[in-house]
mmCIF file with all atom_site columns, C-alpha atoms in Angstrom:
data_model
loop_
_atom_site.group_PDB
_atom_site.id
_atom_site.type_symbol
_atom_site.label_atom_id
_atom_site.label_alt_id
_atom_site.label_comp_id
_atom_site.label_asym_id
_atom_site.label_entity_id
_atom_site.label_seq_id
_atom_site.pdbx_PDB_ins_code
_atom_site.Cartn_x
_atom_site.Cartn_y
_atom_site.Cartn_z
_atom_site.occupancy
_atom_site.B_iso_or_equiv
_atom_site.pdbx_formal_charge
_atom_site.auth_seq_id
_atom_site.auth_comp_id
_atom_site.auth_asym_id
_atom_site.auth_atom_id
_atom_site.pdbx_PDB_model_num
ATOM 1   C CA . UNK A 1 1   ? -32.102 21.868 -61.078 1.00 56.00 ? 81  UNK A CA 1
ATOM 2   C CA . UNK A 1 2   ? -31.739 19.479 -58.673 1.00 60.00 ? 82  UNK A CA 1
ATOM 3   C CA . UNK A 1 3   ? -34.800 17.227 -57.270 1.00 61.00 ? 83  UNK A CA 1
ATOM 4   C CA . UNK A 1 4   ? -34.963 15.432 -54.010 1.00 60.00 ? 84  UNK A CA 1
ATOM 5   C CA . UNK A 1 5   ? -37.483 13.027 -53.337 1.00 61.00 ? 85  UNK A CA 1
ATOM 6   C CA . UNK A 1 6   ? -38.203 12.243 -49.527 1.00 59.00 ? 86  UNK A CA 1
ATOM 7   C CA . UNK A 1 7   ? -41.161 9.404  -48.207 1.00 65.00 ? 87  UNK A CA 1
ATOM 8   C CA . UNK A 1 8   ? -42.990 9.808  -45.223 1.00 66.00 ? 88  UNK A CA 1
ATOM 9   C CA . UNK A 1 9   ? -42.893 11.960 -42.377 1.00 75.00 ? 89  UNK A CA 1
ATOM 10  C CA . UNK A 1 10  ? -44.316 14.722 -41.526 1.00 83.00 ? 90  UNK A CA 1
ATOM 11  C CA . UNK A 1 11  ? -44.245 18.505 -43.691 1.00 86.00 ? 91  UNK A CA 1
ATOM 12  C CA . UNK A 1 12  ? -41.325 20.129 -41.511 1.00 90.00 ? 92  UNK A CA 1
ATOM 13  C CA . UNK A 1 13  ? -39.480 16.281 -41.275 1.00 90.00 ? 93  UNK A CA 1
ATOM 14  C CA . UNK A 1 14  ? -39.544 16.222 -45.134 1.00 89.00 ? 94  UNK A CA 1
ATOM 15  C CA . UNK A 1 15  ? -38.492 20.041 -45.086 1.00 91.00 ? 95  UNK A CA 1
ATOM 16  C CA . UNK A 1 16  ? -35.552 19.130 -42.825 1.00 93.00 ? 96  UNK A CA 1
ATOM 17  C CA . UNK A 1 17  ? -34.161 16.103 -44.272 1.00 91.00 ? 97  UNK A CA 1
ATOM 18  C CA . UNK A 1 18  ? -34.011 18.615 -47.859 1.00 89.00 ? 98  UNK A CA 1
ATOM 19  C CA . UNK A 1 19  ? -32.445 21.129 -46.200 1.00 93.00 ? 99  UNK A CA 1
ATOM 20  C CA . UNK A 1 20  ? -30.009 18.623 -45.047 1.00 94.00 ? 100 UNK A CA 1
ATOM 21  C CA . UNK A 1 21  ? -29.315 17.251 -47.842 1.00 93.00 ? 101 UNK A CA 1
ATOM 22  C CA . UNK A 1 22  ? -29.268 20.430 -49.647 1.00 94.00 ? 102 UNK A CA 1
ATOM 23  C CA . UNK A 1 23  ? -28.944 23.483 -47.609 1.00 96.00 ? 103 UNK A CA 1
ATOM 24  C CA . UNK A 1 24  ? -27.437 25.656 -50.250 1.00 96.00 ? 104 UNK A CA 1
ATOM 25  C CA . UNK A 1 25  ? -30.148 25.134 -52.876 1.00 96.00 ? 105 UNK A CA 1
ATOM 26  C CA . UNK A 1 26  ? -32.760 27.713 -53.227 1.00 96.00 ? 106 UNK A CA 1
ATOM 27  C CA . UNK A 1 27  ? -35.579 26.658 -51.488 1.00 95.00 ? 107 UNK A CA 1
ATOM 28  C CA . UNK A 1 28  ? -38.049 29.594 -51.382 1.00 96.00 ? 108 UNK A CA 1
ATOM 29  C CA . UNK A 1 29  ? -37.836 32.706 -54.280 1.00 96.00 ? 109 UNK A CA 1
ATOM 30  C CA . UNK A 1 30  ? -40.188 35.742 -54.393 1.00 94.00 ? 110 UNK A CA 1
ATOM 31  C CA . UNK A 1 31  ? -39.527 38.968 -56.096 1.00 92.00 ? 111 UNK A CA 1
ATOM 32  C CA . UNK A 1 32  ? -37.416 40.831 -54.342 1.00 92.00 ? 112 UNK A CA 1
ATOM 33  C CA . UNK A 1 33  ? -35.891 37.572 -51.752 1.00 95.00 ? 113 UNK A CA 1
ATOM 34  C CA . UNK A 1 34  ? -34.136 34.013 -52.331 1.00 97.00 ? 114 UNK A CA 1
ATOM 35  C CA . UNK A 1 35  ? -33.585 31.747 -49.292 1.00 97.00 ? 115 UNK A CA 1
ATOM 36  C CA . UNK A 1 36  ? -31.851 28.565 -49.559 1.00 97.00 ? 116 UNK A CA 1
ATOM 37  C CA . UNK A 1 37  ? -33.087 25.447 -47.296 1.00 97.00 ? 117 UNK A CA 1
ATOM 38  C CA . UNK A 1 38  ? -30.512 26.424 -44.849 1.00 97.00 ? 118 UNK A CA 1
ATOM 39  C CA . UNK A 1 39  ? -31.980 30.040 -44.403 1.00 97.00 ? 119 UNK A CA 1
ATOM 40  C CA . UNK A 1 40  ? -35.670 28.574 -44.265 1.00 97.00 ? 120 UNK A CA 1
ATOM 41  C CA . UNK A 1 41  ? -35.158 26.260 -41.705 1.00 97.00 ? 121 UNK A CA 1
ATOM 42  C CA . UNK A 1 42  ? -32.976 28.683 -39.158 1.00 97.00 ? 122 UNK A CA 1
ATOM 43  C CA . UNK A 1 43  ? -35.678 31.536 -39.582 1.00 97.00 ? 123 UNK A CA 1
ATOM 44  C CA . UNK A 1 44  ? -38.470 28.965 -39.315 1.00 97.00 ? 124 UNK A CA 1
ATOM 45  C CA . UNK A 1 45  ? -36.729 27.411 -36.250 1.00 97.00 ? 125 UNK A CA 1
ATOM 46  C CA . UNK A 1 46  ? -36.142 30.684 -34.277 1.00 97.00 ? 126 UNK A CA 1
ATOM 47  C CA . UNK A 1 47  ? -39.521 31.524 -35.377 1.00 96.00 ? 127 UNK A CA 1
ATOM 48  C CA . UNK A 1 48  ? -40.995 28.497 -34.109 1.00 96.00 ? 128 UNK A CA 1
ATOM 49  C CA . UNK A 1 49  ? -39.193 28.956 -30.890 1.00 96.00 ? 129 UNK A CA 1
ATOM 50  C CA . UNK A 1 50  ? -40.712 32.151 -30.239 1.00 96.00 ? 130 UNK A CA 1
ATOM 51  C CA . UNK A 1 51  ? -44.246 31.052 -31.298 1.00 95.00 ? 131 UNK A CA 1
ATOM 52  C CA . UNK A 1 52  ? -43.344 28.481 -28.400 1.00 95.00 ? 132 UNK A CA 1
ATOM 53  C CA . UNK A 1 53  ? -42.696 31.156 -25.825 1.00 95.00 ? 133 UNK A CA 1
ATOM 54  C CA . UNK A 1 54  ? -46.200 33.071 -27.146 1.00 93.00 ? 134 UNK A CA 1
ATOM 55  C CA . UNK A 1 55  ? -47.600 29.479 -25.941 1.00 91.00 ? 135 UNK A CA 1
ATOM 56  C CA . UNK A 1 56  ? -48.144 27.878 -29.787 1.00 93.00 ? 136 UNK A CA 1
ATOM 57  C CA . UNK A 1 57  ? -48.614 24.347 -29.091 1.00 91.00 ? 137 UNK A CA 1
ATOM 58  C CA . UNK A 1 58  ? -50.944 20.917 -30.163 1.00 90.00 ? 138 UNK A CA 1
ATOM 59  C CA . UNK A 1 59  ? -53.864 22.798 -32.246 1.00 83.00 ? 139 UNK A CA 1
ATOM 60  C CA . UNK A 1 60  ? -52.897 26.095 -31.015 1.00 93.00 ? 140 UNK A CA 1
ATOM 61  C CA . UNK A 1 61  ? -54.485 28.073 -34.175 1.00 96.00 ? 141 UNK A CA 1
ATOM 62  C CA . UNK A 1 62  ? -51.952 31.044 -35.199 1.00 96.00 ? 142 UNK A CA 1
ATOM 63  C CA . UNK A 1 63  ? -53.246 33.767 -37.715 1.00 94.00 ? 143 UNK A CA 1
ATOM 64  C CA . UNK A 1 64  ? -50.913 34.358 -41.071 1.00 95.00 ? 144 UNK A CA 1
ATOM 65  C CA . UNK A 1 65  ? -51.992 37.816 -42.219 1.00 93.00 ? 145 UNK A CA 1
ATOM 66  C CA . UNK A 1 66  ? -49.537 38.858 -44.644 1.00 91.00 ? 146 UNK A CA 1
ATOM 67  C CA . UNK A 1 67  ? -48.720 39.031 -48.203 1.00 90.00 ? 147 UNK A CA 1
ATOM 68  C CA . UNK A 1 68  ? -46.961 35.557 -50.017 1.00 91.00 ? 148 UNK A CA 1
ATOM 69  C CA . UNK A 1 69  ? -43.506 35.596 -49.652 1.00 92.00 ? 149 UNK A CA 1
ATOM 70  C CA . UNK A 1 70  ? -40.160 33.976 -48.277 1.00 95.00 ? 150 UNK A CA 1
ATOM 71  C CA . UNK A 1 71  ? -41.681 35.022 -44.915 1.00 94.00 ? 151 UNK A CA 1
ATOM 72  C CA . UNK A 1 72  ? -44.733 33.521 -45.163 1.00 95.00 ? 152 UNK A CA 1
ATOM 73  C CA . UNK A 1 73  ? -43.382 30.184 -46.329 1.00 96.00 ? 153 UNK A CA 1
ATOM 74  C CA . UNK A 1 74  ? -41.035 30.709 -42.848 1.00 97.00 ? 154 UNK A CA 1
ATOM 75  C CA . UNK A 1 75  ? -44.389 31.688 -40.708 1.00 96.00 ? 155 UNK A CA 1
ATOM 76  C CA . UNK A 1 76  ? -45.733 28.774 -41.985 1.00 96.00 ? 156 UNK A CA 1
ATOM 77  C CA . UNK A 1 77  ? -43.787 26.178 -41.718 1.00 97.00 ? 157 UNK A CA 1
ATOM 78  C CA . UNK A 1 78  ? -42.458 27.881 -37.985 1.00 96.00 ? 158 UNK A CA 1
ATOM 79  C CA . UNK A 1 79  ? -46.179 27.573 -37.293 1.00 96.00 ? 159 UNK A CA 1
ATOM 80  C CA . UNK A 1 80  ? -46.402 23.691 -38.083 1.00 94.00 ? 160 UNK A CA 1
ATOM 81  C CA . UNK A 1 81  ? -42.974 23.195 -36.131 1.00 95.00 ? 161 UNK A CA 1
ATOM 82  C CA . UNK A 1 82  ? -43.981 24.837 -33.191 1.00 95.00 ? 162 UNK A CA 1
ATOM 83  C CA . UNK A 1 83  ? -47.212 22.089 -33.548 1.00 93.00 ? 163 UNK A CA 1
ATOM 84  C CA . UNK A 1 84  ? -50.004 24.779 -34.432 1.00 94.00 ? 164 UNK A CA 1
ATOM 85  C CA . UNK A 1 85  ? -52.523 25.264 -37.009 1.00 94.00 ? 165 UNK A CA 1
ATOM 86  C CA . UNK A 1 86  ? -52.851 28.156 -39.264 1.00 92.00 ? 166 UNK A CA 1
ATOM 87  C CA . UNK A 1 87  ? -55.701 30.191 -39.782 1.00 95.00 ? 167 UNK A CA 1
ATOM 88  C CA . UNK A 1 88  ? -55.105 32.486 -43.338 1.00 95.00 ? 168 UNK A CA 1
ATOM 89  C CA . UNK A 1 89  ? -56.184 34.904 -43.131 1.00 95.00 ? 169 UNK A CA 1
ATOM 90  C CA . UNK A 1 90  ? -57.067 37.240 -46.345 1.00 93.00 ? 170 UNK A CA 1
ATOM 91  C CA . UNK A 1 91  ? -54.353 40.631 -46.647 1.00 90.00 ? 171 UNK A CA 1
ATOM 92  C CA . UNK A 1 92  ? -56.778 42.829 -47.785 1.00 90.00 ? 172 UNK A CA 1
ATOM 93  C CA . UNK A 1 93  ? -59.055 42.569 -44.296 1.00 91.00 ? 173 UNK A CA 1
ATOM 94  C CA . UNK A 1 94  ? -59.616 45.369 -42.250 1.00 91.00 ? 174 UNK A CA 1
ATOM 95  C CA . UNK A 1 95  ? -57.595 45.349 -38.782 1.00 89.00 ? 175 UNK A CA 1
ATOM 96  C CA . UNK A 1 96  ? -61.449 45.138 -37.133 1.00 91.00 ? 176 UNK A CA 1
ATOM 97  C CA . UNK A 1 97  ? -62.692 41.548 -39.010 1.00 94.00 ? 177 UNK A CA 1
ATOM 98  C CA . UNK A 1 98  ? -58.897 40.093 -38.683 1.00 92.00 ? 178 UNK A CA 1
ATOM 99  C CA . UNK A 1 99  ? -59.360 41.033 -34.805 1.00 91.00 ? 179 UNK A CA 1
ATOM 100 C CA . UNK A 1 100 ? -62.840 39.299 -35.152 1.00 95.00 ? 180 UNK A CA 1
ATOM 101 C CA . UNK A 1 101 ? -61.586 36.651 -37.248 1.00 95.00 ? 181 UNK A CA 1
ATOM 102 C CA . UNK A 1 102 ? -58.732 35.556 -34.296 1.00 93.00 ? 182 UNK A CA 1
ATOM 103 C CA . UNK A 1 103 ? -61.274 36.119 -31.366 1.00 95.00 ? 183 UNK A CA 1
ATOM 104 C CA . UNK A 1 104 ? -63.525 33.635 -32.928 1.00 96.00 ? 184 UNK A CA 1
ATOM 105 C CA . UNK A 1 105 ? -60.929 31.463 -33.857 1.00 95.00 ? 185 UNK A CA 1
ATOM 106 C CA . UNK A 1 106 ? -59.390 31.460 -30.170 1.00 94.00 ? 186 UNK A CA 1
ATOM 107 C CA . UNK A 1 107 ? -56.173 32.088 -31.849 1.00 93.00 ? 187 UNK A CA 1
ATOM 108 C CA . UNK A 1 108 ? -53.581 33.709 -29.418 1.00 90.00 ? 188 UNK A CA 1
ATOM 109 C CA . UNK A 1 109 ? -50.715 34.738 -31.358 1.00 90.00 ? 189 UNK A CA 1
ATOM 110 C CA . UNK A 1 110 ? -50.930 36.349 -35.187 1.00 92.00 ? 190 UNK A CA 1
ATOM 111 C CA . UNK A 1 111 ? -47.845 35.960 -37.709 1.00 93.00 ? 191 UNK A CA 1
ATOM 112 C CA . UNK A 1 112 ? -48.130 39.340 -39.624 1.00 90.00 ? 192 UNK A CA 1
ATOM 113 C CA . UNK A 1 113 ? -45.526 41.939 -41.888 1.00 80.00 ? 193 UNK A CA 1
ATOM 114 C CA . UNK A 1 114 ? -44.447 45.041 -41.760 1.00 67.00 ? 194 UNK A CA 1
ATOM 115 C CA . UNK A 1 115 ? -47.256 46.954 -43.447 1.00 64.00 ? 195 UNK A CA 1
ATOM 116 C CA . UNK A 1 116 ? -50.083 45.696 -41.758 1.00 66.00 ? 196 UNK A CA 1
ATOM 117 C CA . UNK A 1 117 ? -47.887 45.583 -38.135 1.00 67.00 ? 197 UNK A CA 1
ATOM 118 C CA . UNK A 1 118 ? -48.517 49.214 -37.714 1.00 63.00 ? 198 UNK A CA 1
ATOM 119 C CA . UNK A 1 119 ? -52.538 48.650 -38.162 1.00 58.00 ? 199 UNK A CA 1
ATOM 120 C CA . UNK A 1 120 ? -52.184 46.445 -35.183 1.00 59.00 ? 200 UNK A CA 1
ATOM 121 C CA . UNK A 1 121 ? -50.303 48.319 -33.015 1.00 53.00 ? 201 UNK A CA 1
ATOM 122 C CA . UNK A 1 122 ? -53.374 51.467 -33.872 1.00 52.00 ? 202 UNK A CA 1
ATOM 123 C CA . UNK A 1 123 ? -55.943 50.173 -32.139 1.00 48.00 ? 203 UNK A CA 1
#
């Protein structure tokens, strides 16, 4: 395939210039999902957006509690784009240490998938 080599800037920058200059590559591939650049960057920018409007900003810490996938490459780099830090945090965790985990953390908003969304909304 086709390589791209960017210098400088920062993660999302060198992200964006790829996706520019490439948008229908495949950027991200797990086993059941392919995004190309294109795809990664929209759902990381309305992701981003939104993390925004949960009040993600400068060193905001965000929690990623999901399994790896296309969607948590687009949490991730939405994360960094909306200027936050993430805090992984492992899938297998009970709902109760995650809940710890964030408190401690002062980590406001939490970036999580389907299965473990209905833990959440339990307790």
């Amino acid at each position: 395939g086709e390589v791209v080599v960017f210098e400088g800037g920062l993660l999302p920058d060198l992200i964006d210039a790829a996706a520019a200059a490439t948008p229908g590559l495949p950027a991200v591939i797990d086993a059941d999902t392919t995004l190309t650049y294109a795809e990664l960057i929209g759902r990381a920018n309305h992701l981003a957006a939104r993390l925004q409007e949960a009040g993600t900003g400068p060193d905001t810490p965000v929690g990623i509690w999901m399994d790896r996938s296309c969607e948590m490459t687009v949490a991730l780099l939405a994360i960094l784009k909306a200027g936050g830090a993430f805090l992984p945090l492992d899938p297998d965790l009970p709902v109760g240490r995650v809940t710890q985990l964030l408190t401690d953390a002062h980590a406001p908003v939490i970036c999580t998938d389907t299965p473990r969304t209905q833990h959440l909304t339990d307790t």
